[in-house]
Every structure is written in structure tokens, then in C-alpha cells.
PDB file of C-alpha atoms in Angstrom:
ATOM      1  CA  MET A   1       0.000   0.000   0.000  1.00  0.00           C
ATOM      2  CA  THR A   2       2.898   2.343   0.737  1.00  0.00           C
ATOM      3  CA  ALA A   3       4.310   1.851  -2.757  1.00  0.00           C
ATOM      4  CA  LEU A   4       0.879   2.425  -4.297  1.00  0.00           C
ATOM      5  CA  GLU A   5       0.432   5.670  -2.390  1.00  0.00           C
ATOM      6  CA  LYS A   6       3.786   6.914  -3.733  1.00  0.00           C
ATOM      7  CA  ALA A   7       3.083   5.907  -7.343  1.00  0.00           C
ATOM      8  CA  THR A   8       2.711   8.761  -9.820  1.00  0.00           C
ATOM      9  CA  GLY A   9       1.683   6.740 -12.878  1.00  0.00           C
ATOM     10  CA  ASP A  10      -0.534   3.786 -13.611  1.00  0.00           C
ATOM     11  CA  VAL A  11      -0.210   0.637 -11.476  1.00  0.00           C
ATOM     12  CA  VAL A  12      -1.537  -2.752 -12.568  1.00  0.00           C
ATOM     13  CA  LEU A  13      -1.651  -6.000 -10.601  1.00  0.00           C
ATOM     14  CA  LYS A  14      -0.755  -8.694 -13.104  1.00  0.00           C
ATOM     15  CA  PHE A  15      -0.513 -12.447 -12.666  1.00  0.00           C
ATOM     16  CA  GLU A  16       0.691 -14.535 -15.587  1.00  0.00           C
ATOM     17  CA  PRO A  17       0.163 -18.283 -15.526  1.00  0.00           C
ATOM     18  CA  PHE A  18       2.467 -21.206 -16.016  1.00  0.00           C
ATOM     19  CA  VAL A  19       3.968 -21.650 -19.515  1.00  0.00           C
ATOM     20  CA  LEU A  20       6.013 -24.638 -20.671  1.00  0.00           C
ATOM     21  CA  HIS A  21       7.623 -24.681 -24.121  1.00  0.00           C
ATOM     22  CA  VAL A  22       8.495 -28.107 -25.527  1.00  0.00           C
ATOM     23  CA  LEU A  23      10.516 -28.578 -28.724  1.00  0.00           C
ATOM     24  CA  CYS A  24       9.077 -31.605 -30.548  1.00  0.00           C
ATOM     25  CA  GLN A  25      10.777 -33.746 -33.209  1.00  0.00           C
ATOM     26  CA  GLU A  26       7.568 -34.682 -35.031  1.00  0.00           C
ATOM     27  CA  LEU A  27       4.225 -32.954 -35.505  1.00  0.00           C
ATOM     28  CA  GLN A  28       2.460 -36.060 -34.174  1.00  0.00           C
ATOM     29  CA  ASP A  29       4.397 -35.697 -30.902  1.00  0.00           C
ATOM     30  CA  ALA A  30       3.268 -32.084 -30.573  1.00  0.00           C
ATOM     31  CA  GLN A  31      -0.337 -33.035 -31.372  1.00  0.00           C
ATOM     32  CA  LEU A  32      -0.330 -35.764 -28.722  1.00  0.00           C
ATOM     33  CA  LEU A  33       1.147 -33.418 -26.123  1.00  0.00           C
ATOM     34  CA  HIS A  34      -1.392 -30.752 -27.104  1.00  0.00           C
ATOM     35  CA  SER A  35      -4.275 -33.186 -26.577  1.00  0.00           C
ATOM     36  CA  VAL A  36      -2.942 -34.193 -23.173  1.00  0.00           C
ATOM     37  CA  ALA A  37      -2.425 -30.548 -22.156  1.00  0.00           C
ATOM     38  CA  VAL A  38      -5.928 -29.451 -23.195  1.00  0.00           C
ATOM     39  CA  ASP A  39      -7.522 -32.505 -21.549  1.00  0.00           C
ATOM     40  CA  SER A  40      -5.602 -31.621 -18.359  1.00  0.00           C
ATOM     41  CA  GLY A  41      -7.088 -28.123 -18.262  1.00  0.00           C
ATOM     42  CA  PHE A  42      -4.371 -26.123 -20.057  1.00  0.00           C
ATOM     43  CA  ARG A  43      -6.819 -24.636 -22.561  1.00  0.00           C
ATOM     44  CA  ASN A  44      -4.537 -21.927 -23.982  1.00  0.00           C
ATOM     45  CA  SER A  45      -1.998 -24.438 -25.254  1.00  0.00           C
ATOM     46  CA  GLY A  46      -0.895 -24.415 -28.865  1.00  0.00           C
ATOM     47  CA  ILE A  47       1.514 -25.635 -31.525  1.00  0.00           C
ATOM     48  CA  THR A  48       3.791 -23.412 -33.602  1.00  0.00           C
ATOM     49  CA  VAL A  49       5.787 -24.514 -36.634  1.00  0.00           C
ATOM     50  CA  GLY A  50       8.655 -22.185 -37.529  1.00  0.00           C
ATOM     51  CA  ARG A  51      10.039 -21.444 -41.006  1.00  0.00           C
ATOM     52  CA  GLY A  52      12.879 -23.898 -40.511  1.00  0.00           C
ATOM     53  CA  GLY A  53      10.434 -26.632 -39.528  1.00  0.00           C
ATOM     54  CA  LYS A  54      11.021 -26.296 -35.773  1.00  0.00           C
ATOM     55  CA  ILE A  55       7.916 -27.598 -33.974  1.00  0.00           C
ATOM     56  CA  MET A  56       7.197 -25.924 -30.635  1.00  0.00           C
ATOM     57  CA  MET A  57       4.380 -26.947 -28.311  1.00  0.00           C
ATOM     58  CA  ALA A  58       3.391 -24.402 -25.643  1.00  0.00           C
ATOM     59  CA  VAL A  59       1.487 -25.618 -22.586  1.00  0.00           C
ATOM     60  CA  ARG A  60      -0.395 -22.656 -21.111  1.00  0.00           C
ATOM     61  CA  SER A  61      -3.139 -22.318 -18.544  1.00  0.00           C
ATOM     62  CA  THR A  62      -5.961 -19.795 -18.408  1.00  0.00           C
ATOM     63  CA  HIS A  63      -5.194 -18.585 -14.875  1.00  0.00           C
ATOM     64  CA  CYS A  64      -4.312 -14.999 -15.764  1.00  0.00           C
ATOM     65  CA  LEU A  65      -5.283 -11.860 -13.878  1.00  0.00           C
ATOM     66  CA  GLU A  66      -4.710  -8.225 -14.834  1.00  0.00           C
ATOM     67  CA  VAL A  67      -6.359  -5.432 -12.851  1.00  0.00           C
ATOM     68  CA  PRO A  68      -5.594  -1.692 -12.884  1.00  0.00           C
ATOM     69  CA  LEU A  69      -5.124  -0.315  -9.363  1.00  0.00           C
ATOM     70  CA  SER A  70      -4.217   3.321  -9.940  1.00  0.00           C
ATOM     71  CA  HIS A  71      -4.335   5.851 -12.756  1.00  0.00           C
ATOM     72  CA  LYS A  72      -2.020   8.858 -12.974  1.00  0.00           C
ATOM     73  CA  GLY A  73      -1.123   8.386  -9.322  1.00  0.00           C
ATOM     74  CA  LYS A  74      -4.720   8.189  -8.086  1.00  0.00           C
ATOM     75  CA  LEU A  75      -5.647   4.933  -6.332  1.00  0.00           C
ATOM     76  CA  MET A  76      -8.804   3.627  -8.030  1.00  0.00           C
ATOM     77  CA  VAL A  77      -9.656   0.776  -5.631  1.00  0.00           C
ATOM     78  CA  SER A  78      -9.851   0.201  -1.886  1.00  0.00           C
ATOM     79  CA  GLU A  79      -7.229  -1.507   0.254  1.00  0.00           C
ATOM     80  CA  GLU A  80      -9.795  -4.227   0.974  1.00  0.00           C
ATOM     81  CA  TYR A  81     -10.180  -4.891  -2.765  1.00  0.00           C
ATOM     82  CA  ILE A  82      -6.390  -5.084  -3.210  1.00  0.00           C
ATOM     83  CA  GLU A  83      -6.211  -7.663  -0.404  1.00  0.00           C
ATOM     84  CA  PHE A  84      -8.974  -9.609  -2.162  1.00  0.00           C
ATOM     85  CA  LEU A  85      -7.017  -9.510  -5.462  1.00  0.00           C
ATOM     86  CA  ILE A  86      -3.843 -10.672  -3.733  1.00  0.00           C
ATOM     87  CA  HIS A  87      -5.766 -13.606  -2.269  1.00  0.00           C
ATOM     88  CA  ILE A  88      -7.008 -14.521  -5.764  1.00  0.00           C
ATOM     89  CA  ALA A  89      -3.517 -14.181  -7.277  1.00  0.00           C
ATOM     90  CA  ASN A  90      -2.026 -16.363  -4.536  1.00  0.00           C
ATOM     91  CA  ARG A  91      -4.707 -18.986  -5.144  1.00  0.00           C
ATOM     92  CA  LYS A  92      -3.898 -18.941  -8.858  1.00  0.00           C
ATOM     93  CA  MET A  93      -0.221 -19.422  -7.998  1.00  0.00           C
ATOM     94  CA  GLU A  94      -1.157 -22.479  -5.933  1.00  0.00           C
ATOM     95  CA  GLU A  95      -3.077 -23.821  -8.949  1.00  0.00           C
ATOM     96  CA  ASN A  96       0.029 -23.309 -11.080  1.00  0.00           C
ATOM     97  CA  ILE A  97       2.104 -25.372  -8.692  1.00  0.00           C
TER      98      ILE A  97
END
């Protein structure tokens, strides 16, 4: 809260979820891993094939959180709401683990 009170710009609380990049030898390997990831709840997962044929599978969850807290130095939310957001972010971190 002390840091927020001293802020002169915009402050955002941001939580980014787990991401795992896996380099795959064959497209079938990436497709299998993608199916397993999506079935396990990692719904933002995807496959990328580079120009050189490099096949990358990204396992990503949907547990993101991004909330503005202040604008131009003015706090836009209450301390109680910030504590609530921190609780949610910590819970999301537990889900990542």
C-alpha cells in the first residue's frame, strides 16, 4: 500500500500463468502433447511450426489476472479490494504449482 500511495503513474496488478515450451521432433508428438495438455485443463496451449520446420508446443493455462489499481497516481480501488485480489492471485499461484 505504501508503494501504491507513492506511485505517480498507472499501477496494474498482473498475474501470468504457467507456460512450458516443448521442442518436438515430429508434428504427431506435438499433437499428442497438445491433446494431453488441453484434456488436463491447459486450454490456452498451442503448436507453432517455424520457417525452418522447428515444432514448438506451448502448454499454457488460463489462470491470468490483470487489474488496474491506480491511474495517474490516483488509487482507483480500496485496500480491501487489493487484499482480495492478492488472495485470488495467490490462489492462482497455488493452482500453477
